[in-house]
PDB file of C-alpha atoms and ligand atoms in Angstrom:
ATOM      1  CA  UNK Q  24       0.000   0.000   0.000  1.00  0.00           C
ATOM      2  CA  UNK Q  25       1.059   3.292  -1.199  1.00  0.00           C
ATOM      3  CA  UNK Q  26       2.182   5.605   2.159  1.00  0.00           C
ATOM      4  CA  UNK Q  27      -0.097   8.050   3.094  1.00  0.00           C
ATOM      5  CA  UNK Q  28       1.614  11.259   3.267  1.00  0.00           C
ATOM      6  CA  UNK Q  29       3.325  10.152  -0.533  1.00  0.00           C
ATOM      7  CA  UNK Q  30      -0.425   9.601  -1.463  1.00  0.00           C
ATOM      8  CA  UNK Q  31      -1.533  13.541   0.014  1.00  0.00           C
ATOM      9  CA  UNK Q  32       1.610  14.894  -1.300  1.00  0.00           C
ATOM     10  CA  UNK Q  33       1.325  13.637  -4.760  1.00  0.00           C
ATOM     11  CA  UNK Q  34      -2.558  15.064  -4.294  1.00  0.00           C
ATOM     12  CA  UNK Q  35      -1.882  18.181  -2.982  1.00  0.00           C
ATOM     13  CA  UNK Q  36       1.151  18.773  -5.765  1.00  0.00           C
ATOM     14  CA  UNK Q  37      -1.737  18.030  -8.346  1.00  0.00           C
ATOM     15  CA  UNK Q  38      -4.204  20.293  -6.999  1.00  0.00           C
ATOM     16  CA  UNK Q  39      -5.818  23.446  -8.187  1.00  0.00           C
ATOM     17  CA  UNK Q  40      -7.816  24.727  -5.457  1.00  0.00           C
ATOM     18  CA  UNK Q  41      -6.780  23.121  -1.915  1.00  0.00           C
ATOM     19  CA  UNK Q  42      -8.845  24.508   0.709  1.00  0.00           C
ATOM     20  CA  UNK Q  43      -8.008  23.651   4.870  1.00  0.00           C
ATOM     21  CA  UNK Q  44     -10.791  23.681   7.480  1.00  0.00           C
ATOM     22  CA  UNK Q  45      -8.659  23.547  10.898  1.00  0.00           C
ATOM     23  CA  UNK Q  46     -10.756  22.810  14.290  1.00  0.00           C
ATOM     24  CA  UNK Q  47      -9.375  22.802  17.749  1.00  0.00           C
ATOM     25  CA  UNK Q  48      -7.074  19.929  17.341  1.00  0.00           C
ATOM     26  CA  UNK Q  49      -4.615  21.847  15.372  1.00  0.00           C
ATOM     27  CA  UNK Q  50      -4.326  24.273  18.304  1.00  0.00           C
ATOM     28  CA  UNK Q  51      -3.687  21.392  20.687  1.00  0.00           C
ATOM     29  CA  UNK Q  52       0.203  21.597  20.975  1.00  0.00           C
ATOM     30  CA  UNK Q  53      -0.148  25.195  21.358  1.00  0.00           C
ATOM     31  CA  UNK Q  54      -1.719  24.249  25.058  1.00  0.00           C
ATOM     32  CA  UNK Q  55      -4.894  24.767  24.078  1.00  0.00           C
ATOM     33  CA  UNK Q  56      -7.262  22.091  25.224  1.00  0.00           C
ATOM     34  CA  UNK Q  57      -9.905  20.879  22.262  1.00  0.00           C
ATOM     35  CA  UNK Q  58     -13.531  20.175  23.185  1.00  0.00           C
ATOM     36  CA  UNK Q  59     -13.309  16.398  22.825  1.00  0.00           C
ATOM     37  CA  UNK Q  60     -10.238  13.714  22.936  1.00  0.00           C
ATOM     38  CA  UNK Q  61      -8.617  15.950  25.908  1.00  0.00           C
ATOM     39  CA  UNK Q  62      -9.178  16.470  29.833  1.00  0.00           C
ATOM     40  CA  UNK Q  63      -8.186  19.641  31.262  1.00  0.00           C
ATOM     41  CA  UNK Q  64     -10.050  22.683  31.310  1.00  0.00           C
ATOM     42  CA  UNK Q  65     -13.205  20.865  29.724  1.00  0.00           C
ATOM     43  CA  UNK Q  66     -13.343  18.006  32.882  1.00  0.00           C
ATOM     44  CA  UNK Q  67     -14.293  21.443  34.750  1.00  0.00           C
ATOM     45  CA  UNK Q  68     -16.369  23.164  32.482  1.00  0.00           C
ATOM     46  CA  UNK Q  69     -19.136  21.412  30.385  1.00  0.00           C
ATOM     47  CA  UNK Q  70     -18.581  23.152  26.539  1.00  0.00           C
ATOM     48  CA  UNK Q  71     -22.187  22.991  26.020  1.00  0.00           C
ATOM     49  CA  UNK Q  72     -23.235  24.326  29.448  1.00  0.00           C
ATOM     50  CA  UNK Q  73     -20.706  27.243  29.157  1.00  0.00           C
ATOM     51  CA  UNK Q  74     -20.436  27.935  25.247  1.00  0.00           C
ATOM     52  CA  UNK Q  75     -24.378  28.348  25.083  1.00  0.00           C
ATOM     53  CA  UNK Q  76     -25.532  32.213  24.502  1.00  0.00           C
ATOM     54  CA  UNK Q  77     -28.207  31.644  26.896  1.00  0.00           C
ATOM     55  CA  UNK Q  78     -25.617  30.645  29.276  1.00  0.00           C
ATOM     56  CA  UNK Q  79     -23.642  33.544  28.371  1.00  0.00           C
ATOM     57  CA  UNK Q  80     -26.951  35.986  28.846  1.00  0.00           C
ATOM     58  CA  UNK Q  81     -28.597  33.704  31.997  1.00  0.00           C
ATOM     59  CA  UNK Q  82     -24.912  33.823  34.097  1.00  0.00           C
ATOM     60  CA  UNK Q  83     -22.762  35.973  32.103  1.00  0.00           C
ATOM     61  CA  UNK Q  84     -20.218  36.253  35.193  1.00  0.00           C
ATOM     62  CA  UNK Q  85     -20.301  32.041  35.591  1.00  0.00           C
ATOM     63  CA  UNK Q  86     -19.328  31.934  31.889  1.00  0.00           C
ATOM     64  CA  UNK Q  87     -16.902  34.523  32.251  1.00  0.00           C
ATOM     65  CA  UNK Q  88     -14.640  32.292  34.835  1.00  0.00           C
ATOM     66  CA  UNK Q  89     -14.144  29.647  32.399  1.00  0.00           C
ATOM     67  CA  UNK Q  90     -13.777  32.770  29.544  1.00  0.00           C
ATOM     68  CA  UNK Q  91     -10.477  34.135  31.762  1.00  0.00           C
ATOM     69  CA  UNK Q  92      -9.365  30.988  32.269  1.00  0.00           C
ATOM     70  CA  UNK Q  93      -9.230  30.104  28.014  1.00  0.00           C
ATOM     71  CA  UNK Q  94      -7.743  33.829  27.846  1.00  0.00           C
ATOM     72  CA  UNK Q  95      -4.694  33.078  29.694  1.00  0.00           C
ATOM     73  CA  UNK Q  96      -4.104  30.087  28.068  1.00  0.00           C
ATOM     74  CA  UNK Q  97      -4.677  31.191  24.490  1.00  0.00           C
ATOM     75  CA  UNK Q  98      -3.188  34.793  25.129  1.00  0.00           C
ATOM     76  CA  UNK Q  99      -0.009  33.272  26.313  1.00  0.00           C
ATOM     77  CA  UNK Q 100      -0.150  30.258  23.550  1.00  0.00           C
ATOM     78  CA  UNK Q 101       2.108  30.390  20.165  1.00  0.00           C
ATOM     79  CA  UNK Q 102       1.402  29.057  16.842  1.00  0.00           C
ATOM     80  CA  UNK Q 103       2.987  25.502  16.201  1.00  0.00           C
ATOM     81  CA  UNK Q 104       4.679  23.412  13.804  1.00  0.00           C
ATOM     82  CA  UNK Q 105       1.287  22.410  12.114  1.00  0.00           C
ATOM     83  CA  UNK Q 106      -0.132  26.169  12.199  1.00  0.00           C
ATOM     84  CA  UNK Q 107       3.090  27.022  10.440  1.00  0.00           C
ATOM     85  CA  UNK Q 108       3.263  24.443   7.838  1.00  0.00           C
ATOM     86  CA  UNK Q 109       0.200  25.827   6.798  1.00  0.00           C
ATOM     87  CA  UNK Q 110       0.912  28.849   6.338  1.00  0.00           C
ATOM     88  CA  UNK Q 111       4.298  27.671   3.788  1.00  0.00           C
ATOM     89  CA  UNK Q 112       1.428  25.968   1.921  1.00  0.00           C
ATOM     90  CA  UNK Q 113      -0.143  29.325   0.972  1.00  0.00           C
ATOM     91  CA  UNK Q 114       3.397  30.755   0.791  1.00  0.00           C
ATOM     92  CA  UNK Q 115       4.131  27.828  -1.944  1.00  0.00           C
ATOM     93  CA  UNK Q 116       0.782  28.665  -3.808  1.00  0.00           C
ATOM     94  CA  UNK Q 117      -1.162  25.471  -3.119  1.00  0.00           C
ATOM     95  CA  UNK Q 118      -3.526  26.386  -0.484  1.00  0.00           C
ATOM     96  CA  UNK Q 119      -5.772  29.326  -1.098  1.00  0.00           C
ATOM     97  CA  UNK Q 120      -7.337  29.601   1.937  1.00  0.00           C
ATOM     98  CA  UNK Q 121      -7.896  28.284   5.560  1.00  0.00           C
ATOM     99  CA  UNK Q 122     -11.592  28.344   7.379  1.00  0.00           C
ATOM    100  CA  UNK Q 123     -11.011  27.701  11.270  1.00  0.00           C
ATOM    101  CA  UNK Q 124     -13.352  26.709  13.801  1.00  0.00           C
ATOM    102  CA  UNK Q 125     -10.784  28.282  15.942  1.00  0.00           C
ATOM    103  CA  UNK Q 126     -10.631  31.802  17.787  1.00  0.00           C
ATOM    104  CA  UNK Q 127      -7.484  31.528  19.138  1.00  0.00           C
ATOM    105  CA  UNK Q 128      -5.778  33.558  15.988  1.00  0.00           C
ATOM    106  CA  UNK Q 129      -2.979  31.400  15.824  1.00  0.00           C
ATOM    107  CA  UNK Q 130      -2.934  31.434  11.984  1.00  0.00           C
ATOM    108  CA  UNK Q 131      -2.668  34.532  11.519  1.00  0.00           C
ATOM    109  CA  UNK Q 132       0.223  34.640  13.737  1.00  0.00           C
ATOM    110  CA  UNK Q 133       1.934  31.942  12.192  1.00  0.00           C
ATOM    111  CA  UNK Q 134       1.268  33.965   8.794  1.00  0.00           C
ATOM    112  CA  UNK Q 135      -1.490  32.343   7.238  1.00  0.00           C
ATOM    113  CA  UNK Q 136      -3.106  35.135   5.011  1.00  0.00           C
ATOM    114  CA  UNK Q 137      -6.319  34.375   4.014  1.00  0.00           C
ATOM    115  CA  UNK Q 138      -8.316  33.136   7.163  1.00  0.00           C
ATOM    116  CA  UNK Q 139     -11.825  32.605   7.536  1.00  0.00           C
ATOM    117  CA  UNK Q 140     -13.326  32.900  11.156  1.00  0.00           C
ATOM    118  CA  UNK Q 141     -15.930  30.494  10.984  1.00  0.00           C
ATOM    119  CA  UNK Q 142     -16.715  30.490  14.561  1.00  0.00           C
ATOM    120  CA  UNK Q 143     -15.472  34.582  14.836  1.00  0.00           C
ATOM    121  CA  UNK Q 144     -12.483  35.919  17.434  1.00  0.00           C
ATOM    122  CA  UNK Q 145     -11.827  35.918  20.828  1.00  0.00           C
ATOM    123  CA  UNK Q 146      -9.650  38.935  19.768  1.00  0.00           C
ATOM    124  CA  UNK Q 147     -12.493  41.496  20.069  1.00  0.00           C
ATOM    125  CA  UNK Q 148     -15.207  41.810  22.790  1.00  0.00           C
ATOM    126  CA  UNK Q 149     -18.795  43.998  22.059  1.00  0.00           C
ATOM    127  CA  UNK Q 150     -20.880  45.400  24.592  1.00  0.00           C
ATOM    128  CA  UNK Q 151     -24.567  44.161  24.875  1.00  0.00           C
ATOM    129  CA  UNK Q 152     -25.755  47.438  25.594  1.00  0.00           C
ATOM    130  CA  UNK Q 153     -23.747  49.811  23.508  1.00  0.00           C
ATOM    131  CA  UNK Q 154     -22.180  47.619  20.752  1.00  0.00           C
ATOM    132  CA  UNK Q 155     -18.837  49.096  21.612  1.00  0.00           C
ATOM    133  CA  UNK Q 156     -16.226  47.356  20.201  1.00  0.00           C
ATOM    134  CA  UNK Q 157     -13.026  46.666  22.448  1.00  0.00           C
ATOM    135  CA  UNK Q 158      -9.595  45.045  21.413  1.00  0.00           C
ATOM    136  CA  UNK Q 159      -8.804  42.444  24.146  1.00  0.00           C
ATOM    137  CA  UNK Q 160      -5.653  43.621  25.269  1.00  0.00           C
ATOM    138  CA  UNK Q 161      -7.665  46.799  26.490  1.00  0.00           C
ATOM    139  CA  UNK Q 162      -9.500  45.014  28.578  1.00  0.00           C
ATOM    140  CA  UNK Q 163      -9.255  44.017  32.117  1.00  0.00           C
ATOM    141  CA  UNK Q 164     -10.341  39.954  32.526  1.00  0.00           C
ATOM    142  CA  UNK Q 165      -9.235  39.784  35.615  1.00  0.00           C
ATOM    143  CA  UNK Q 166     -12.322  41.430  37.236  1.00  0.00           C
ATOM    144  CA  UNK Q 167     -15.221  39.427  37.605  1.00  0.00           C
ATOM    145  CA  UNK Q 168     -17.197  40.406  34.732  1.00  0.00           C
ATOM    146  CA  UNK Q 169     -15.653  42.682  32.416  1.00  0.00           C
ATOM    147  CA  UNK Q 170     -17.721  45.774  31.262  1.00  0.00           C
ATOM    148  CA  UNK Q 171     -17.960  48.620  28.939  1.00  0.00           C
ATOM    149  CA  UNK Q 172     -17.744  52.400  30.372  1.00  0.00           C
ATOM    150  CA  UNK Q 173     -21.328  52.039  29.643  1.00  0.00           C
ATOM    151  CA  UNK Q 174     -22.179  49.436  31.860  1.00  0.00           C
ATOM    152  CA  UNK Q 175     -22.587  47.038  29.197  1.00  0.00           C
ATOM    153  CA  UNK Q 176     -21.577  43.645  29.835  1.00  0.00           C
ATOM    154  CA  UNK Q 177     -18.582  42.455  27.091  1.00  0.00           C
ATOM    155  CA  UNK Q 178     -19.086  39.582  25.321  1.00  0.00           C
ATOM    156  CA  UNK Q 179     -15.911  37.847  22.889  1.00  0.00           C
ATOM    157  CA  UNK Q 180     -16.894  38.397  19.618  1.00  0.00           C
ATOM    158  CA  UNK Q 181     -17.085  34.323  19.315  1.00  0.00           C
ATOM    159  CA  UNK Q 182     -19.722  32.279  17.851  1.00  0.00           C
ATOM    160  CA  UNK Q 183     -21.598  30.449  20.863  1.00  0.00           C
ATOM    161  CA  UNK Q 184     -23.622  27.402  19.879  1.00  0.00           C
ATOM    162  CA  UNK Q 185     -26.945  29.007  19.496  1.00  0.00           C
ATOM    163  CA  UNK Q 186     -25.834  31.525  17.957  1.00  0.00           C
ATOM    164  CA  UNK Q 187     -25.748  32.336  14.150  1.00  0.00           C
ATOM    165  CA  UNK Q 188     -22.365  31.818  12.057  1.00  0.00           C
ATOM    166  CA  UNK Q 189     -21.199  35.019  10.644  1.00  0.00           C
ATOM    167  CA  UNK Q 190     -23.195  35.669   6.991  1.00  0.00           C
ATOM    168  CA  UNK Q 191     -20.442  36.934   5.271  1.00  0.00           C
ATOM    169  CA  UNK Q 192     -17.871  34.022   6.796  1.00  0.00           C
ATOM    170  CA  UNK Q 193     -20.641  31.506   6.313  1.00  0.00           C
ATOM    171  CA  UNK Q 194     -21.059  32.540   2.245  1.00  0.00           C
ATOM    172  CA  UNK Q 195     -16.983  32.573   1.872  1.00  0.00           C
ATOM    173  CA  UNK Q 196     -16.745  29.180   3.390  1.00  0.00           C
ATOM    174  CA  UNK Q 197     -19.740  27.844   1.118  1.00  0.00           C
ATOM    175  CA  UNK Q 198     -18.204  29.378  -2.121  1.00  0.00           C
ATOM    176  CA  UNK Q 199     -14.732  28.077  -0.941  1.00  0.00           C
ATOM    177  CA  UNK Q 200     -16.102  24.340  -0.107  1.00  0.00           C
ATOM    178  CA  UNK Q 201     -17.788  24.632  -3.338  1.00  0.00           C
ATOM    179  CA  UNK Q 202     -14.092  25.820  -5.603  1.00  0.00           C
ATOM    180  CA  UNK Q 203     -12.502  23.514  -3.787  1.00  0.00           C
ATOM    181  CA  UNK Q 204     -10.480  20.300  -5.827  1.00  0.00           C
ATOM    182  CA  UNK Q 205      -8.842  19.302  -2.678  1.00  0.00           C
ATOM    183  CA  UNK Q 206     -10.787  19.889   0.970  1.00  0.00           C
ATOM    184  CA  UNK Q 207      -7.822  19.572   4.157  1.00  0.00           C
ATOM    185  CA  UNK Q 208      -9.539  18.748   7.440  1.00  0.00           C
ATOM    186  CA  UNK Q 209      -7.094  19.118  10.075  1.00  0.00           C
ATOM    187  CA  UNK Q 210      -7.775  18.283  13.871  1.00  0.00           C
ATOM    188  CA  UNK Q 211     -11.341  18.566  13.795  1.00  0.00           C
ATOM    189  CA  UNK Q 212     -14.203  16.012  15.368  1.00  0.00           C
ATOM    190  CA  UNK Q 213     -16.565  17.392  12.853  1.00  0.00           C
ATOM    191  CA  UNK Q 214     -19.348  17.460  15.060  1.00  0.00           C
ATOM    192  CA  UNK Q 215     -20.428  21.080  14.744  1.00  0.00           C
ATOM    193  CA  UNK Q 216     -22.416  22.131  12.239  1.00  0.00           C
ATOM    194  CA  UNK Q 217     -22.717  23.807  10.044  1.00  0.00           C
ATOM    195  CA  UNK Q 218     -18.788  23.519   9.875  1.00  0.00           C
ATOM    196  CA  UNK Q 219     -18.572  19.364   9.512  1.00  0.00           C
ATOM    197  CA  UNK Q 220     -21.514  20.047   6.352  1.00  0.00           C
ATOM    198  CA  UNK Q 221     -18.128  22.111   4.763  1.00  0.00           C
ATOM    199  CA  UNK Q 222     -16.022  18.911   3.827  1.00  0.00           C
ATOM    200  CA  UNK Q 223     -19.249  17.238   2.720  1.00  0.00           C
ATOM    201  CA  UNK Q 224     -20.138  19.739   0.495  1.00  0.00           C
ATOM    202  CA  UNK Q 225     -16.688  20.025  -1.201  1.00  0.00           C
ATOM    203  CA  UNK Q 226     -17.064  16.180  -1.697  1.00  0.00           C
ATOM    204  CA  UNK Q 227     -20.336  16.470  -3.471  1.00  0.00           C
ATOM    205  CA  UNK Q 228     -18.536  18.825  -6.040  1.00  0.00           C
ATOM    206  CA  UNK Q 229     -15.915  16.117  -6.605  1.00  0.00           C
ATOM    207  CA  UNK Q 230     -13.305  17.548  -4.381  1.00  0.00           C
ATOM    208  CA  UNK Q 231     -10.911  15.098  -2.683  1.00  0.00           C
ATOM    209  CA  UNK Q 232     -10.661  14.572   0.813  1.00  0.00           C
ATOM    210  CA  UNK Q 233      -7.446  14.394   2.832  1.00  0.00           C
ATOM    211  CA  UNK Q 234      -8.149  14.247   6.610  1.00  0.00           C
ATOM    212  CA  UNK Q 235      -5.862  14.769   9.515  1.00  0.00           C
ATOM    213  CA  UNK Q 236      -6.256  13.623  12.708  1.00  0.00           C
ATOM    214  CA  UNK Q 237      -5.179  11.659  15.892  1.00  0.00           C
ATOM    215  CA  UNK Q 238      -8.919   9.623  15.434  1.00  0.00           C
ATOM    216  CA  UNK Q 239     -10.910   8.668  13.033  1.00  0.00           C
ATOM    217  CA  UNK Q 240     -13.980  10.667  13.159  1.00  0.00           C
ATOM    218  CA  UNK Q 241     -17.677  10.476  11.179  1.00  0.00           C
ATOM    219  CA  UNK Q 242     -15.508  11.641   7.936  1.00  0.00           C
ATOM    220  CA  UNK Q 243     -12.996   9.066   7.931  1.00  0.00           C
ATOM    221  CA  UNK Q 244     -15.190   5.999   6.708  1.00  0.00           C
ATOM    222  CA  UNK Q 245     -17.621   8.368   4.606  1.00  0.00           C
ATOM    223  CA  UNK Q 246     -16.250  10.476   2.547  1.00  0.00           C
ATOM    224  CA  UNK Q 247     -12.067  11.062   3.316  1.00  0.00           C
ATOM    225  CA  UNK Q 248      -9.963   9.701   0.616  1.00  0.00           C
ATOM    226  CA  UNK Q 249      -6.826  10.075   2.744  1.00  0.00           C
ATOM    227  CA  UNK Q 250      -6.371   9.605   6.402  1.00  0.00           C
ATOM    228  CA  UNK Q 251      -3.444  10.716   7.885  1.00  0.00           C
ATOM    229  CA  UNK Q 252      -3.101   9.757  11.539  1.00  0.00           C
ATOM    230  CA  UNK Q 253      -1.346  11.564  14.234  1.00  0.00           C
ATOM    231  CA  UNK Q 254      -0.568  14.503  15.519  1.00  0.00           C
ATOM    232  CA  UNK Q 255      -1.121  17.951  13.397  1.00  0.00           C
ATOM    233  CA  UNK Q 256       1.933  19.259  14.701  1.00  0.00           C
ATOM    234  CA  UNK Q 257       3.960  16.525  13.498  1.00  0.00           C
ATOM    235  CA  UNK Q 258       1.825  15.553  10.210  1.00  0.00           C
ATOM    236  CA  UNK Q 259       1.814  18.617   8.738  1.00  0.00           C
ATOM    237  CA  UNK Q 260       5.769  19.401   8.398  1.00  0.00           C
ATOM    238  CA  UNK Q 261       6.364  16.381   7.176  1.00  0.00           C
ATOM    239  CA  UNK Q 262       3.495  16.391   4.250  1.00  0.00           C
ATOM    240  CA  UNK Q 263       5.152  19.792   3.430  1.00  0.00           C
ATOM    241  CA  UNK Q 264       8.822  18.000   3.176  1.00  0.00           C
ATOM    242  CA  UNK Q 265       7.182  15.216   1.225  1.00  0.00           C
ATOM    243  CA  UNK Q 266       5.622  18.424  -1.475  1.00  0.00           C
ATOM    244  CA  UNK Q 267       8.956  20.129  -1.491  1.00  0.00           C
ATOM    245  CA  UNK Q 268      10.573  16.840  -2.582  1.00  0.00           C
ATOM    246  CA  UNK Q 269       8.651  16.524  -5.289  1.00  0.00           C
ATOM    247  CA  UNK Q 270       8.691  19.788  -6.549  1.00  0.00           C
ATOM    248  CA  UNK Q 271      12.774  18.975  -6.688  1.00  0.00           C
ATOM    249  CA  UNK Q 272      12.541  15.886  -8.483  1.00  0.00           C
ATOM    250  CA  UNK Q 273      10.003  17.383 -10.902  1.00  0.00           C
ATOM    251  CA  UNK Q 274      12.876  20.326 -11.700  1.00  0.00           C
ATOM    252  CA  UNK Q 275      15.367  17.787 -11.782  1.00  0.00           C
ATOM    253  CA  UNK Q 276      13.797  15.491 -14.461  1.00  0.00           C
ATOM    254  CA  UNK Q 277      12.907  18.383 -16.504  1.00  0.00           C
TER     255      UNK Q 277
HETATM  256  P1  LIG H  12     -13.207  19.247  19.001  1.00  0.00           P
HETATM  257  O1  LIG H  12     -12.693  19.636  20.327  1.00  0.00           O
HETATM  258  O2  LIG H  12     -14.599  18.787  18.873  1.00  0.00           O
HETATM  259  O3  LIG H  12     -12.299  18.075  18.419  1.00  0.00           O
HETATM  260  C1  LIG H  12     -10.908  18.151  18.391  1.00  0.00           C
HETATM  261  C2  LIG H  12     -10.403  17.092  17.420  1.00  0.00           C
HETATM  262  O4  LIG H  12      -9.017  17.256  17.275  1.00  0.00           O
HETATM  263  C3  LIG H  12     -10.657  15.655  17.879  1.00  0.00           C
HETATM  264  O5  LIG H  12     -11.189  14.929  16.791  1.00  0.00           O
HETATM  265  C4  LIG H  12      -9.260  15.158  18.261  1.00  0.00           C
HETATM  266  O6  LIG H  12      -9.076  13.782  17.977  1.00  0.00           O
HETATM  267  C5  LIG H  12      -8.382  16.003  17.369  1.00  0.00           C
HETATM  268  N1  LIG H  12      -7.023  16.253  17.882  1.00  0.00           N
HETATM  269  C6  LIG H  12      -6.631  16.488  19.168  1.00  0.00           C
HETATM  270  N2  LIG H  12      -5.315  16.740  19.220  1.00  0.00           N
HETATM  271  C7  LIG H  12      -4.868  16.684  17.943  1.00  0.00           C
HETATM  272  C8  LIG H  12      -3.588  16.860  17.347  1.00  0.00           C
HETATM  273  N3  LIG H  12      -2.498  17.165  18.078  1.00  0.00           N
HETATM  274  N4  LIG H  12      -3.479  16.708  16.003  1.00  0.00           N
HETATM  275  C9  LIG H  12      -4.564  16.394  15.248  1.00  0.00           C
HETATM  276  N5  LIG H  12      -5.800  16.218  15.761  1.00  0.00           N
HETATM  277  C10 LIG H  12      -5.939  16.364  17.088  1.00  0.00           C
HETATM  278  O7  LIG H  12     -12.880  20.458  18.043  1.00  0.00           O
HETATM  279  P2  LIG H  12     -13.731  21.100  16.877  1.00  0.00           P
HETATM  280  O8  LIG H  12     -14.178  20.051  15.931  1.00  0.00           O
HETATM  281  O9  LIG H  12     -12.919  22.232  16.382  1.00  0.00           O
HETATM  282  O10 LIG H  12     -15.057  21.658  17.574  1.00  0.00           O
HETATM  283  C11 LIG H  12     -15.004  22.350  18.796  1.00  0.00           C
HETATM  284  C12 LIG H  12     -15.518  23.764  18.771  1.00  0.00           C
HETATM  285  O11 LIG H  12     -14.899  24.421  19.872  1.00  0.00           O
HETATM  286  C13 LIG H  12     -15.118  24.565  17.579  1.00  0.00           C
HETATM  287  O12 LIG H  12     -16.255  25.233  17.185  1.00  0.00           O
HETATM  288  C14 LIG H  12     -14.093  25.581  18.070  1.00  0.00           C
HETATM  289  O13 LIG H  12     -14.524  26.887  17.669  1.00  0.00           O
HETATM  290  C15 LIG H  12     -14.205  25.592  19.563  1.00  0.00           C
HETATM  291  N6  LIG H  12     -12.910  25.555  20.264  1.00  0.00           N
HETATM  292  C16 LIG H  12     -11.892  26.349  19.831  1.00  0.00           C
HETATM  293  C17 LIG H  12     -10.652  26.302  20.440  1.00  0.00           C
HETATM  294  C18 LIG H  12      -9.539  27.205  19.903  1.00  0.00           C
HETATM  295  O14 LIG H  12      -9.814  28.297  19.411  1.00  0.00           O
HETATM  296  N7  LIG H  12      -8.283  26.774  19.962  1.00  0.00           N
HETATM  297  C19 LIG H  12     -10.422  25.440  21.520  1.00  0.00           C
HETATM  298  C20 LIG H  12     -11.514  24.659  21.967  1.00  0.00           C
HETATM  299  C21 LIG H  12     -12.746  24.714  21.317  1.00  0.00           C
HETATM  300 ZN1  LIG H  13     -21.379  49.850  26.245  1.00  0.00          ZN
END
């Protein structure tokens, strides 16, 4: 059998349009706990108790704890070997874009150009009462509940489940799923919709599926083409090596 990462190299080399949808996996050896295959922060903290809007409006203080507690991990955290072999894709011209799940703008940091928020940013905050935007690093979350000079209570400006998906994120991701020749799904359980409908729509169109993850997930034995097991963080690099080869043996025969 033909190794894997040959396989999504030789794919990837022969692509046109290779789109990435990254979840909270890829962000995992940045210190940043996912949702599901990790303990941590989420043993303390149900996700869909505390990442529900009417939690957020019920108890916004309650879900502000476990809010300060993912800021000073994620404020502190830096992009990884997988965030950055992503970004040398675009950098080498094969991938035109990356939709994330994530709000941790990793990235961007790592130099990733063209990112789609999916889920938005927990870079900016809005107040309920106002709409007053604030930058995080200009706010205090070490307070109890953070607030505008109106009052307001701040809210990240992150998607909570309950809570629509950003139109103009939502129609980029659709047209990009649709373009798409090969569809990357990198460290994601593919639970949430409507981001795990992404990859299935790109499939529909004919796209190929190359899917990276440490477990196989609802994609693997429906629609991925290739599964690459492992770690992102470890994957990535060397399906970038494995590109870079080629490229050098395609200049050499020529
Ligand atoms: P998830 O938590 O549901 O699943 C994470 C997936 O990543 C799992 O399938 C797991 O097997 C895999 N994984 C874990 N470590 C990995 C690694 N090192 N390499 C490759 N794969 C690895 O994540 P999701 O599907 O993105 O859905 C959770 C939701 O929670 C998303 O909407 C996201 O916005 C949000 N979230 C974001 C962050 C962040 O911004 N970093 C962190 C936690 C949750
Ligand atoms: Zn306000």
């Amino acid at each position: 059998m033909k190794d894997p990462i040959k396989e999504a190299a030789s794919i990837i080399r022969e692509s046109k349009y290779l789109v990435a949808l990254t979840g909270a996996g890829i962000s995992v050896e940045s210190g940043i706990p996912a949702f599901r295959g990790s303990q941590g922060l989420w043993d303390k903290y149900d996700p869909f108790e505390y990442a529900h809007i009417s939690s957020f409006y019920n108890n916004p203080k309650k879900v502000w704890s476990m809010l300060r507690e993912l800021y000073r991990i994620s404020l502190n955290a830096k992009p990884n070997p997988a965030h950055y072999a992503l970004s040398r894709l675009e950098e080498m011209g094969f991938l035109k874009a990356i939709i994330t799940q994530n709000v941790d703008g990793l990235h961007q940091r790592a130099g990733s150009k063209r990112v789609i928020e999916f889920h938005g940013s927990g870079e900016t905050l809005t107040c309920l009462d106002c709409r007053k935007k604030y930058k995080i690093y200009d706010v205090d979350i070490n307070v109890p509940l953070p607030k505008c000079s109106c009052g307001g209570v701040l809210k990240p400006d992150i998607v909570f489940f309950g809570e629509m998906i950003p139109p103009e994120a939502l129609d980029e991701s659709m047209n990009l799923a649709r373009c798409a020749d090969v569809f990357m799904v990198v460290g994601t359980s593919a639970q949430v919709y409507p981001a795990a409908g992404l990859p299935i729509m790109a499939k529909e169109r004919g796209a190929r599926i190359i899917e990276i993850n440490l477990e196989l997930t609802q994609l693997t034995s429906s629609i991925t083409d290739v599964f690459l097991q492992g770690r992102a963080g470890e994957i990535l690099p060397l399906l970038v090596g494995e590109i870079l080869k080629g490229n050098r043996s395609k200049v050499d025969n020529s």
